[in-house]
GROMACS .gro file of C-alpha atoms in nm:
model
  501
    1MET     CA    1  -2.452   2.129   2.378
    2THR     CA    2  -2.516   1.906   2.064
    3VAL     CA    3  -2.236   1.670   1.939
    4GLY     CA    4  -2.215   1.557   1.581
    5VAL     CA    5  -1.976   1.319   1.417
    6TRP     CA    6  -1.814   1.352   1.069
    7ILE     CA    7  -1.699   0.996   0.942
    8LEU     CA    8  -1.440   1.010   0.680
    9GLY     CA    9  -1.427   0.761   0.392
   10ASP     CA   10  -1.143   0.563   0.531
   11GLN     CA   11  -1.282   0.535   0.892
   12LEU     CA   12  -1.576   0.304   0.827
   13TRP     CA   13  -1.560   0.116   1.155
   14HIS     CA   14  -1.835   0.096   1.422
   15ASN     CA   15  -1.573   0.121   1.706
   16GLN     CA   16  -1.379   0.414   1.553
   17ALA     CA   17  -1.301   0.672   1.821
   18ALA     CA   18  -1.529   0.948   1.737
   19LEU     CA   19  -1.833   0.722   1.741
   20ASN     CA   20  -1.711   0.537   2.049
   21LEU     CA   21  -1.742   0.859   2.259
   22THR     CA   22  -2.108   0.900   2.182
   23LEU     CA   23  -2.242   0.545   2.141
   24ASP     CA   24  -2.446   0.557   2.461
   25ASP     CA   25  -2.704   0.776   2.287
   26LYS     CA   26  -2.702   0.666   1.923
   27SER     CA   27  -3.059   0.764   1.855
   28ALA     CA   28  -2.979   1.126   1.924
   29LEU     CA   29  -2.637   1.125   1.746
   30PRO     CA   30  -2.619   1.329   1.420
   31VAL     CA   31  -2.368   1.175   1.181
   32ILE     CA   32  -2.257   1.288   0.845
   33LEU     CA   33  -2.074   1.124   0.549
   34ILE     CA   34  -1.975   1.335   0.245
   35GLU     CA   35  -1.876   1.228  -0.106
   36SER     CA   36  -1.662   1.510  -0.229
   37TRP     CA   37  -1.617   1.528  -0.606
   38GLN     CA   38  -1.360   1.804  -0.576
   39HIS     CA   39  -1.144   1.592  -0.339
   40VAL     CA   40  -1.136   1.298  -0.582
   41GLN     CA   41  -1.015   1.513  -0.873
   42GLN     CA   42  -0.674   1.569  -0.707
   43ARG     CA   43  -0.538   1.288  -0.908
   44PRO     CA   44  -0.666   1.036  -1.168
   45TYR     CA   45  -0.779   0.777  -0.926
   46HIS     CA   46  -0.845   0.412  -1.027
   47ARG     CA   47  -1.218   0.376  -1.095
   48GLN     CA   48  -1.239   0.068  -0.881
   49LYS     CA   49  -1.096   0.273  -0.588
   50LEU     CA   50  -1.378   0.535  -0.619
   51VAL     CA   51  -1.650   0.265  -0.637
   52LEU     CA   52  -1.483   0.090  -0.336
   53ILE     CA   53  -1.475   0.395  -0.117
   54TRP     CA   54  -1.815   0.541  -0.213
   55SER     CA   55  -1.998   0.198  -0.204
   56ALA     CA   56  -1.849   0.117   0.133
   57MET     CA   57  -1.940   0.463   0.262
   58ARG     CA   58  -2.308   0.417   0.154
   59HIS     CA   59  -2.330   0.068   0.295
   60PHE     CA   60  -2.176   0.195   0.622
   61ALA     CA   61  -2.431   0.479   0.642
   62GLU     CA   62  -2.715   0.234   0.614
   63GLU     CA   63  -2.571   0.025   0.889
   64LEU     CA   64  -2.540   0.329   1.107
   65ARG     CA   65  -2.908   0.421   1.041
   66GLY     CA   66  -3.002   0.063   1.145
   67SER     CA   67  -2.826   0.118   1.478
   68GLY     CA   68  -3.023   0.428   1.549
   69CYS     CA   69  -2.792   0.714   1.434
   70GLN     CA   70  -2.936   1.017   1.255
   71VAL     CA   71  -2.723   0.984   0.930
   72THR     CA   72  -2.689   1.246   0.669
   73TYR     CA   73  -2.526   1.137   0.341
   74THR     CA   74  -2.442   1.384   0.091
   75LYS     CA   75  -2.254   1.444  -0.238
   76SER     CA   76  -2.102   1.774  -0.290
   77GLY     CA   77  -1.828   1.961  -0.473
   78ASP     CA   78  -1.650   2.032  -0.139
   79PHE     CA   79  -1.666   1.948   0.230
   80GLU     CA   80  -1.732   2.286   0.388
   81THR     CA   81  -2.055   2.362   0.222
   82PRO     CA   82  -2.251   2.051   0.329
   83LEU     CA   83  -2.084   2.061   0.672
   84THR     CA   84  -2.186   2.417   0.742
   85ALA     CA   85  -2.550   2.352   0.636
   86TRP     CA   86  -2.569   2.028   0.844
   87VAL     CA   87  -2.409   2.196   1.149
   88LYS     CA   88  -2.675   2.468   1.135
   89ALA     CA   89  -2.966   2.237   1.073
   90HIS     CA   90  -2.886   2.019   1.377
   91ASN     CA   91  -2.772   2.307   1.603
   92ILE     CA   92  -2.432   2.139   1.649
   93THR     CA   93  -2.192   2.293   1.879
   94GLU     CA   94  -1.907   2.045   1.865
   95LEU     CA   95  -1.801   1.841   1.560
   96ARG     CA   96  -1.613   1.541   1.650
   97VAL     CA   97  -1.383   1.380   1.390
   98MET     CA   98  -1.148   1.090   1.437
   99ALA     CA   99  -0.802   1.219   1.351
  100PRO     CA  100  -0.728   1.165   0.973
  101ASN     CA  101  -0.497   0.898   0.857
  102ASP     CA  102  -0.290   1.126   0.646
  103ARG     CA  103  -0.145   1.467   0.645
  104PRO     CA  104  -0.329   1.642   0.345
  105PHE     CA  105  -0.666   1.568   0.510
  106LEU     CA  106  -0.557   1.697   0.839
  107GLN     CA  107  -0.478   2.020   0.654
  108ILE     CA  108  -0.826   2.026   0.500
  109LEU     CA  109  -0.976   1.989   0.869
  110GLN     CA  110  -0.755   2.275   0.990
  111ASN     CA  111  -0.860   2.505   0.713
  112LEU     CA  112  -1.232   2.454   0.771
  113GLN     CA  113  -1.430   2.757   0.874
  114LEU     CA  114  -1.734   2.609   1.056
  115PRO     CA  115  -1.980   2.764   1.293
  116CYS     CA  116  -1.894   2.505   1.581
  117GLN     CA  117  -1.596   2.372   1.758
  118ILE     CA  118  -1.394   2.097   1.575
  119THR     CA  119  -1.253   1.822   1.803
  120LEU     CA  120  -1.007   1.577   1.674
  121ILE     CA  121  -1.039   1.239   1.856
  122PRO     CA  122  -0.714   1.022   1.857
  123ASN     CA  123  -0.724   0.771   1.582
  124ASN     CA  124  -0.776   0.408   1.696
  125GLN     CA  125  -0.758   0.214   1.377
  126PHE     CA  126  -0.392   0.129   1.430
  127LEU     CA  127  -0.202  -0.061   1.715
  128TRP     CA  128   0.048   0.218   1.776
  129THR     CA  129  -0.056   0.577   1.816
  130GLU     CA  130   0.148   0.863   1.669
  131THR     CA  131   0.284   0.951   2.010
  132GLU     CA  132   0.381   0.595   2.107
  133PHE     CA  133   0.563   0.551   1.773
  134LYS     CA  134   0.751   0.888   1.829
  135ASP     CA  135   0.834   0.774   2.181
  136TRP     CA  136   0.985   0.456   2.038
  137ALA     CA  137   1.161   0.626   1.746
  138SER     CA  138   1.304   0.923   1.927
  139SER     CA  139   1.515   0.706   2.152
  140ARG     CA  140   1.679   0.520   1.866
  141LYS     CA  141   1.976   0.581   1.631
  142ARG     CA  142   1.812   0.403   1.335
  143LEU     CA  143   1.456   0.331   1.241
  144LEU     CA  144   1.486  -0.010   1.096
  145MET     CA  145   1.152  -0.196   1.055
  146GLU     CA  146   1.294  -0.520   1.202
  147ASP     CA  147   1.362  -0.347   1.524
  148PHE     CA  148   1.022  -0.202   1.538
  149TYR     CA  149   0.867  -0.534   1.441
  150ARG     CA  150   1.037  -0.707   1.745
  151ALA     CA  151   0.919  -0.428   1.978
  152SER     CA  152   0.561  -0.474   1.851
  153ARG     CA  153   0.570  -0.852   1.891
  154GLN     CA  154   0.693  -0.808   2.255
  155ARG     CA  155   0.456  -0.523   2.340
  156PHE     CA  156   0.141  -0.711   2.209
  157GLN     CA  157   0.274  -1.053   2.304
  158VAL     CA  158   0.220  -1.193   1.947
  159LEU     CA  159   0.386  -1.520   1.861
  160MET     CA  160   0.584  -1.501   2.189
  161ASP     CA  161   0.710  -1.765   2.433
  162GLY     CA  162   0.775  -1.562   2.742
  163ASN     CA  163   1.025  -1.298   2.634
  164LYS     CA  164   1.146  -1.502   2.338
  165PRO     CA  165   0.988  -1.548   1.995
  166VAL     CA  166   0.806  -1.866   1.924
  167GLY     CA  167   1.024  -2.106   1.724
  168GLY     CA  168   1.342  -1.933   1.853
  169LYS     CA  169   1.367  -1.682   1.573
  170TRP     CA  170   1.203  -1.350   1.494
  171ASN     CA  171   1.210  -1.383   1.121
  172PHE     CA  172   1.163  -1.679   0.890
  173ASP     CA  173   1.206  -1.476   0.566
  174LYS     CA  174   1.472  -1.713   0.423
  175GLU     CA  175   1.194  -1.978   0.403
  176ASN     CA  176   0.957  -1.756   0.222
  177ARG     CA  177   1.139  -1.687  -0.104
  178GLN     CA  178   1.075  -1.992  -0.312
  179PRO     CA  179   1.068  -1.943  -0.684
  180PRO     CA  180   0.737  -2.047  -0.864
  181LYS     CA  181   0.862  -2.388  -1.008
  182GLY     CA  182   0.627  -2.666  -1.113
  183LYS     CA  183   0.251  -2.685  -1.069
  184LEU     CA  184   0.105  -2.434  -0.822
  185ASN     CA  185  -0.238  -2.507  -0.698
  186THR     CA  186  -0.331  -2.161  -0.598
  187PRO     CA  187  -0.651  -2.109  -0.389
  188LYS     CA  188  -0.958  -1.926  -0.548
  189ALA     CA  189  -0.995  -1.580  -0.422
  190VAL     CA  190  -1.327  -1.456  -0.262
  191TRP     CA  191  -1.498  -1.209  -0.473
  192PHE     CA  192  -1.843  -1.043  -0.473
  193GLU     CA  193  -2.108  -0.948  -0.716
  194PRO     CA  194  -2.199  -0.582  -0.704
  195ASP     CA  195  -2.534  -0.527  -0.533
  196ALA     CA  196  -2.781  -0.262  -0.617
  197VAL     CA  197  -2.593   0.002  -0.417
  198THR     CA  198  -2.255  -0.079  -0.572
  199GLN     CA  199  -2.424  -0.091  -0.920
  200GLU     CA  200  -2.548   0.268  -0.854
  201VAL     CA  201  -2.199   0.379  -0.765
  202ILE     CA  202  -2.056   0.207  -1.075
  203ALA     CA  203  -2.296   0.396  -1.296
  204GLN     CA  204  -2.200   0.726  -1.110
  205VAL     CA  205  -1.829   0.674  -1.161
  206LYS     CA  206  -1.887   0.585  -1.532
  207SER     CA  207  -2.063   0.930  -1.569
  208LEU     CA  208  -1.778   1.139  -1.410
  209SER     CA  209  -1.650   1.407  -1.649
  210PHE     CA  210  -1.299   1.438  -1.498
  211GLN     CA  211  -0.996   1.209  -1.552
  212THR     CA  212  -0.985   0.873  -1.390
  213TYR     CA  213  -0.784   0.552  -1.449
  214GLY     CA  214  -0.826   0.175  -1.505
  215ASN     CA  215  -1.115  -0.059  -1.576
  216ILE     CA  216  -1.435  -0.027  -1.370
  217GLU     CA  217  -1.564  -0.371  -1.434
  218PRO     CA  218  -1.556  -0.638  -1.328
  219PHE     CA  219  -1.581  -0.490  -0.984
  220ARG     CA  220  -1.548  -0.770  -0.731
  221TRP     CA  221  -1.418  -0.609  -0.408
  222ALA     CA  222  -1.588  -0.629  -0.072
  223VAL     CA  223  -1.781  -0.325   0.035
  224THR     CA  224  -1.909  -0.414   0.381
  225ARG     CA  225  -1.765  -0.544   0.707
  226GLU     CA  226  -1.949  -0.875   0.662
  227GLN     CA  227  -1.791  -0.932   0.317
  228ALA     CA  228  -1.444  -0.826   0.447
  229LEU     CA  229  -1.461  -1.085   0.719
  230GLN     CA  230  -1.546  -1.346   0.455
  231VAL     CA  231  -1.224  -1.246   0.282
  232LEU     CA  232  -1.036  -1.267   0.602
  233ASP     CA  233  -1.192  -1.609   0.704
  234ASN     CA  234  -1.102  -1.741   0.348
  235PHE     CA  235  -0.756  -1.636   0.381
  236ILE     CA  236  -0.710  -1.792   0.731
  237GLU     CA  237  -0.861  -2.132   0.615
  238GLN     CA  238  -0.754  -2.158   0.255
  239ARG     CA  239  -0.457  -1.937   0.192
  240LEU     CA  240  -0.255  -1.880   0.513
  241PRO     CA  241  -0.136  -2.247   0.547
  242ALA     CA  242   0.073  -2.222   0.230
  243PHE     CA  243   0.121  -1.838   0.223
  244GLY     CA  244   0.480  -1.826   0.326
  245PRO     CA  245   0.694  -2.008   0.067
  246TYR     CA  246   0.568  -1.842  -0.234
  247GLN     CA  247   0.483  -1.502  -0.110
  248ASP     CA  248   0.757  -1.349  -0.319
  249ALA     CA  249   0.659  -1.540  -0.636
  250MET     CA  250   0.505  -1.392  -0.948
  251VAL     CA  251   0.327  -1.584  -1.213
  252ALA     CA  252   0.145  -1.459  -1.533
  253GLY     CA  253  -0.224  -1.505  -1.484
  254GLU     CA  254  -0.204  -1.554  -1.109
  255GLU     CA  255  -0.314  -1.221  -0.972
  256THR     CA  256  -0.363  -1.323  -0.606
  257MET     CA  257  -0.152  -1.631  -0.537
  258TRP     CA  258  -0.183  -1.699  -0.164
  259HIS     CA  259  -0.201  -1.336  -0.066
  260SER     CA  260  -0.460  -1.210   0.171
  261LEU     CA  261  -0.634  -0.935  -0.031
  262ILE     CA  262  -0.735  -0.749   0.291
  263SER     CA  263  -0.515  -0.439   0.263
  264PRO     CA  264  -0.808  -0.229   0.111
  265TYR     CA  265  -1.038  -0.327   0.393
  266LEU     CA  266  -0.776  -0.257   0.662
  267ASN     CA  267  -0.706   0.082   0.517
  268ILE     CA  268  -1.071   0.200   0.513
  269GLY     CA  269  -1.173   0.048   0.843
  270LEU     CA  270  -1.377  -0.266   0.753
  271LEU     CA  271  -1.128  -0.469   0.929
  272HIS     CA  272  -0.901  -0.386   1.219
  273PRO     CA  273  -0.527  -0.503   1.243
  274LEU     CA  274  -0.569  -0.657   1.595
  275GLU     CA  275  -0.841  -0.896   1.476
  276VAL     CA  276  -0.644  -0.995   1.174
  277ILE     CA  277  -0.333  -1.063   1.381
  278GLN     CA  278  -0.529  -1.269   1.645
  279ALA     CA  279  -0.702  -1.459   1.365
  280ALA     CA  280  -0.366  -1.569   1.214
  281GLU     CA  281  -0.216  -1.651   1.562
  282ASN     CA  282  -0.517  -1.846   1.666
  283ALA     CA  283  -0.500  -2.050   1.344
  284TYR     CA  284  -0.134  -2.125   1.416
  285LEU     CA  285  -0.206  -2.244   1.767
  286GLU     CA  286  -0.520  -2.441   1.681
  287LYS     CA  287  -0.420  -2.595   1.343
  288ASN     CA  288  -0.052  -2.637   1.384
  289LEU     CA  289   0.019  -2.424   1.074
  290ASN     CA  290   0.377  -2.365   0.945
  291LEU     CA  291   0.534  -2.106   1.150
  292ASN     CA  292   0.710  -1.938   0.850
  293SER     CA  293   0.370  -1.868   0.684
  294VAL     CA  294   0.199  -1.728   0.992
  295GLU     CA  295   0.509  -1.526   1.110
  296GLY     CA  296   0.560  -1.384   0.752
  297PHE     CA  297   0.198  -1.263   0.733
  298ILE     CA  298   0.188  -1.124   1.088
  299ARG     CA  299   0.507  -0.936   1.013
  300GLN     CA  300   0.328  -0.769   0.723
  301ILE     CA  301   0.058  -0.638   0.955
  302ILE     CA  302   0.211  -0.570   1.298
  303GLY     CA  303   0.553  -0.496   1.159
  304TRP     CA  304   0.554  -0.324   0.816
  305ARG     CA  305   0.205  -0.166   0.813
  306GLU     CA  306   0.229  -0.021   1.157
  307TYR     CA  307   0.588   0.097   1.092
  308ILE     CA  308   0.503   0.276   0.761
  309ARG     CA  309   0.225   0.463   0.920
  310GLY     CA  310   0.444   0.549   1.215
  311VAL     CA  311   0.723   0.686   1.006
  312TYR     CA  312   0.480   0.871   0.795
  313PHE     CA  313   0.386   1.095   1.075
  314TYR     CA  314   0.724   1.094   1.247
  315VAL     CA  315   0.937   1.246   0.965
  316ASP     CA  316   0.933   1.604   0.873
  317ALA     CA  317   0.722   1.736   0.581
  318ASP     CA  318   1.043   1.771   0.367
  319TYR     CA  319   1.074   1.395   0.363
  320PHE     CA  320   0.810   1.377   0.096
  321GLN     CA  321   1.023   1.578  -0.149
  322LYS     CA  322   1.345   1.385  -0.090
  323ASN     CA  323   1.534   1.261  -0.403
  324TRP     CA  324   1.862   1.129  -0.277
  325PHE     CA  325   1.973   1.011  -0.625
  326ASN     CA  326   1.833   1.329  -0.795
  327HIS     CA  327   1.624   1.122  -1.029
  328THR     CA  328   1.430   1.339  -1.270
  329GLN     CA  329   1.320   1.123  -1.562
  330PRO     CA  330   0.948   1.147  -1.650
  331LEU     CA  331   0.702   0.870  -1.588
  332PRO     CA  332   0.680   0.657  -1.901
  333GLU     CA  333   0.348   0.654  -2.083
  334PHE     CA  334   0.305   0.281  -2.037
  335PHE     CA  335   0.245   0.324  -1.667
  336TRP     CA  336  -0.092   0.464  -1.770
  337ASP     CA  337  -0.143   0.224  -2.065
  338ALA     CA  338   0.020  -0.124  -2.026
  339SER     CA  339  -0.007  -0.201  -2.404
  340LYS     CA  340   0.264   0.057  -2.471
  341THR     CA  341   0.545  -0.153  -2.326
  342ASP     CA  342   0.700  -0.472  -2.486
  343MET     CA  343   0.855  -0.567  -2.151
  344ASN     CA  344   0.642  -0.864  -2.046
  345CYS     CA  345   0.700  -0.834  -1.672
  346LEU     CA  346   0.589  -0.467  -1.670
  347ARG     CA  347   0.290  -0.545  -1.902
  348GLN     CA  348   0.177  -0.825  -1.695
  349VAL     CA  349   0.171  -0.629  -1.377
  350LEU     CA  350   0.050  -0.309  -1.523
  351THR     CA  351  -0.237  -0.485  -1.703
  352GLN     CA  352  -0.330  -0.645  -1.386
  353VAL     CA  353  -0.335  -0.300  -1.196
  354GLU     CA  354  -0.544  -0.147  -1.483
  355GLY     CA  355  -0.791  -0.424  -1.437
  356SER     CA  356  -0.833  -0.439  -1.076
  357GLY     CA  357  -0.621  -0.183  -0.888
  358TYR     CA  358  -0.431  -0.463  -0.725
  359ALA     CA  359  -0.068  -0.603  -0.730
  360HIS     CA  360   0.093  -0.786  -0.457
  361HIS     CA  361   0.399  -0.649  -0.274
  362ILE     CA  362   0.674  -0.804  -0.475
  363GLN     CA  363   0.512  -0.698  -0.799
  364ARG     CA  364   0.496  -0.351  -0.666
  365LEU     CA  365   0.861  -0.352  -0.515
  366MET     CA  366   1.065  -0.557  -0.752
  367ILE     CA  367   0.884  -0.483  -1.088
  368LEU     CA  368   0.728  -0.131  -1.063
  369SER     CA  369   0.944   0.043  -0.806
  370ASN     CA  370   1.261  -0.136  -0.916
  371PHE     CA  371   1.210  -0.021  -1.269
  372GLY     CA  372   1.139   0.333  -1.152
  373LEU     CA  373   1.459   0.322  -0.935
  374ILE     CA  374   1.712   0.194  -1.194
  375ALA     CA  375   1.561   0.396  -1.475
  376GLY     CA  376   1.598   0.720  -1.273
  377ILE     CA  377   1.227   0.817  -1.274
  378SER     CA  378   1.131   1.112  -1.050
  379PRO     CA  379   1.037   0.964  -0.714
  380GLN     CA  380   0.748   1.210  -0.670
  381GLU     CA  381   0.611   1.139  -1.012
  382LEU     CA  382   0.611   0.754  -0.950
  383GLU     CA  383   0.455   0.800  -0.604
  384LYS     CA  384   0.165   1.007  -0.766
  385TRP     CA  385   0.112   0.717  -0.997
  386PHE     CA  386   0.108   0.459  -0.720
  387HIS     CA  387  -0.134   0.671  -0.523
  388SER     CA  388  -0.362   0.702  -0.825
  389ALA     CA  389  -0.345   0.344  -0.945
  390PHE     CA  390  -0.407   0.116  -0.640
  391VAL     CA  391  -0.729   0.041  -0.482
  392ASP     CA  392  -0.559   0.029  -0.139
  393ALA     CA  393  -0.366   0.352  -0.186
  394CYS     CA  394  -0.355   0.623   0.077
  395ASP     CA  395  -0.109   0.901   0.139
  396TRP     CA  396   0.038   0.738   0.447
  397VAL     CA  397   0.078   0.415   0.260
  398MET     CA  398   0.227   0.533  -0.068
  399GLN     CA  399   0.458   0.812   0.052
  400THR     CA  400   0.682   0.620   0.272
  401ASN     CA  401   0.653   0.286   0.099
  402VAL     CA  402   0.739   0.423  -0.248
  403LEU     CA  403   0.975   0.701  -0.169
  404GLY     CA  404   1.161   0.512   0.114
  405MET     CA  405   1.127   0.140   0.043
  406GLY     CA  406   1.082   0.131  -0.331
  407LEU     CA  407   1.302   0.419  -0.445
  408PHE     CA  408   1.556   0.479  -0.170
  409ALA     CA  409   1.478   0.853  -0.227
  410ASP     CA  410   1.529   0.907   0.155
  411GLY     CA  411   1.893   0.787   0.141
  412GLY     CA  412   1.818   0.507   0.378
  413VAL     CA  413   1.579   0.612   0.643
  414LEU     CA  414   1.358   0.303   0.588
  415ALA     CA  415   1.584   0.059   0.393
  416SER     CA  416   1.947  -0.052   0.456
  417LYS     CA  417   1.998  -0.071   0.076
  418PRO     CA  418   1.832   0.012  -0.245
  419TYR     CA  419   1.599  -0.276  -0.391
  420ALA     CA  420   1.766  -0.257  -0.729
  421ALA     CA  421   1.775  -0.569  -0.941
  422SER     CA  422   1.840  -0.700  -1.289
  423ALA     CA  423   1.640  -0.942  -1.499
  424ASN     CA  424   1.818  -1.222  -1.321
  425TYR     CA  425   1.598  -1.170  -1.006
  426ILE     CA  426   1.276  -1.128  -1.220
  427ASN     CA  427   1.349  -1.457  -1.409
  428LYS     CA  428   1.426  -1.641  -1.082
  429MET     CA  429   1.110  -1.522  -0.905
  430SER     CA  430   0.860  -1.524  -1.193
  431ASP     CA  431   0.784  -1.668  -1.527
  432TYR     CA  432   0.746  -1.326  -1.685
  433CYS     CA  433   1.067  -1.367  -1.892
  434ARG     CA  434   0.923  -1.654  -2.086
  435GLY     CA  435   0.830  -1.539  -2.436
  436CYS     CA  436   0.953  -1.177  -2.377
  437LYS     CA  437   1.090  -1.008  -2.677
  438PHE     CA  438   1.385  -0.900  -2.467
  439ASP     CA  439   1.674  -1.132  -2.370
  440ARG     CA  440   1.718  -1.162  -1.998
  441THR     CA  441   2.073  -1.293  -2.033
  442VAL     CA  442   2.195  -0.980  -2.231
  443ARG     CA  443   2.329  -0.648  -2.076
  444SER     CA  444   2.370  -0.463  -2.392
  445GLY     CA  445   2.270  -0.493  -2.774
  446GLU     CA  446   1.931  -0.469  -2.960
  447ASN     CA  447   1.738  -0.732  -2.754
  448ALA     CA  448   1.907  -0.652  -2.417
  449CYS     CA  449   1.643  -0.654  -2.134
  450PRO     CA  450   1.596  -0.291  -2.013
  451PHE     CA  451   1.615  -0.414  -1.654
  452ASN     CA  452   1.968  -0.521  -1.726
  453PHE     CA  453   2.113  -0.220  -1.886
  454PHE     CA  454   1.927   0.010  -1.652
  455TYR     CA  455   2.047  -0.191  -1.357
  456TRP     CA  456   2.424  -0.153  -1.435
  457ASP     CA  457   2.375   0.206  -1.565
  458PHE     CA  458   2.221   0.279  -1.215
  459LEU     CA  459   2.522   0.137  -1.035
  460ALA     CA  460   2.762   0.330  -1.244
  461ARG     CA  461   2.575   0.657  -1.224
  462HIS     CA  462   2.575   0.643  -0.840
  463ARG     CA  463   2.901   0.458  -0.780
  464ASP     CA  464   3.011   0.707  -0.520
  465LYS     CA  465   2.690   0.729  -0.322
  466LEU     CA  466   2.632   0.355  -0.332
  467GLY     CA  467   2.987   0.297  -0.201
  468SER     CA  468   2.888   0.452   0.137
  469ILE     CA  469   2.633   0.161   0.181
  470GLY     CA  470   2.794  -0.147   0.319
  471ARG     CA  471   2.552  -0.401   0.175
  472MET     CA  472   2.638  -0.268  -0.173
  473SER     CA  473   3.010  -0.360  -0.163
  474PHE     CA  474   2.973  -0.706  -0.325
  475ILE     CA  475   2.764  -0.582  -0.611
  476LEU     CA  476   2.987  -0.282  -0.675
  477ALA     CA  477   3.288  -0.510  -0.686
  478ASN     CA  478   3.117  -0.681  -0.986
  479LEU     CA  479   3.068  -0.349  -1.143
  480ASP     CA  480   3.432  -0.268  -1.110
  481LYS     CA  481   3.522  -0.591  -1.285
  482MET     CA  482   3.311  -0.499  -1.596
  483PRO     CA  483   3.529  -0.392  -1.895
  484PRO     CA  484   3.505  -0.017  -1.939
  485GLN     CA  485   3.412  -0.053  -2.295
  486GLU     CA  486   3.103  -0.276  -2.219
  487LEU     CA  487   2.996  -0.045  -1.951
  488ALA     CA  488   3.011   0.253  -2.182
  489ILE     CA  489   2.789   0.064  -2.439
  490ILE     CA  490   2.550  -0.025  -2.150
  491ARG     CA  491   2.532   0.343  -2.045
  492GLN     CA  492   2.475   0.457  -2.405
  493LYS     CA  493   2.185   0.206  -2.434
  494ALA     CA  494   2.018   0.335  -2.111
  495ALA     CA  495   2.050   0.702  -2.257
  496GLU     CA  496   1.909   0.596  -2.592
  497TRP     CA  497   1.609   0.431  -2.425
  498HIS     CA  498   1.511   0.753  -2.244
  499LEU     CA  499   1.544   0.947  -2.564
  500GLY     CA  500   1.337   0.698  -2.747
  501SER     CA  501   1.071   0.674  -2.474
   0.00000   0.00000   0.00000
């Protein structure tokens, strides 16, 4: 019996489960990694996403060769052709693959016709297995992230004092919503110059004949575990101490603020969530860091990230077609070309995404998703754009985040209310409204900010549905106080914008 291992492009971890089973005899272990051009044509991916994945795969392949594995690295139109040839060449009787992180790739694996047995090894890139999450979820009447987060803290004994949370509270969110006022001395991010391997991938991506998105240069992302650890170390030392207060703030020209920039590396296996959490907790204990910063960051990893992935595999397949508000507006062209919008907030964020494939969580939630929600854009169309545009995008990341959290398309499975907001929120939490051609204080009229008239139009369109959500009662009371004539003008303005767009 000869065992071989197929390593997928988002499983680049030396301790990943499929490799772990056979590490005792690495010198005799056949391993294969495949760049599939057909697979990356499923959507117009960001060019930097393609460079990141393919360069990281090639670097990982070299590391495996250095550890003694017999590595085959190939580029192909599909997966089945090179797999079949490799299986025959090495007389492989069992192909081990760590279970994919998303449903579409699981389907690809199930459809393969190979001359050997395919064994799926349970995925160990996350803290909660699919089965463990299902056991937790199936016993509950609601799937709120806060409940899951507390269960995670208790289970893994993170920031715990016995059976109580350190500091006496589970959540310090109220301390982490400061607007960006005054001079912000943001720390420099750690970026990397492309080496020869990455330069070769950049040239390959530039030569692709199919549609892609975004700028390919400057490419500055980490492509090895060693580099990813440098980014993590820099975050812990330079960014985590002041991370909390301004984590929701948005400033023109400040792409990274105090954010960690590690999500791409977590999502492809260069970092593991447990080591990230432990690094943050150790820094808190050893350096007496502010608890609101450390807790806020840890919640993103052990809470939100694990929760999103758990829900992704827990829900039925029809979840991904849900559209609670029945929104059907097409995606505006400016999502693909930021120069086509005069809204400064959207232009700032979309230009940033075009340049690097990155925007932090509030830019994604309260600018991009918020606009999609109140403007009535099709949830599925906007999710496809998110999946294409972001360097850290994966199916399990974007489906539940965008459809559930961002667009409330699931009717409240993930969130307790829609994250809808007018220009008032954007002005409070950013400097984007300065110099914008639209007036953030006006709800109707020629220069009214689209976030304003879309916001009130959204509330009016869905008054009945939103009335069933308790947390919306105060906002709807304000809607009900609006003069009918003004509301009619606002709604007409929203309809005209769609016709003109």
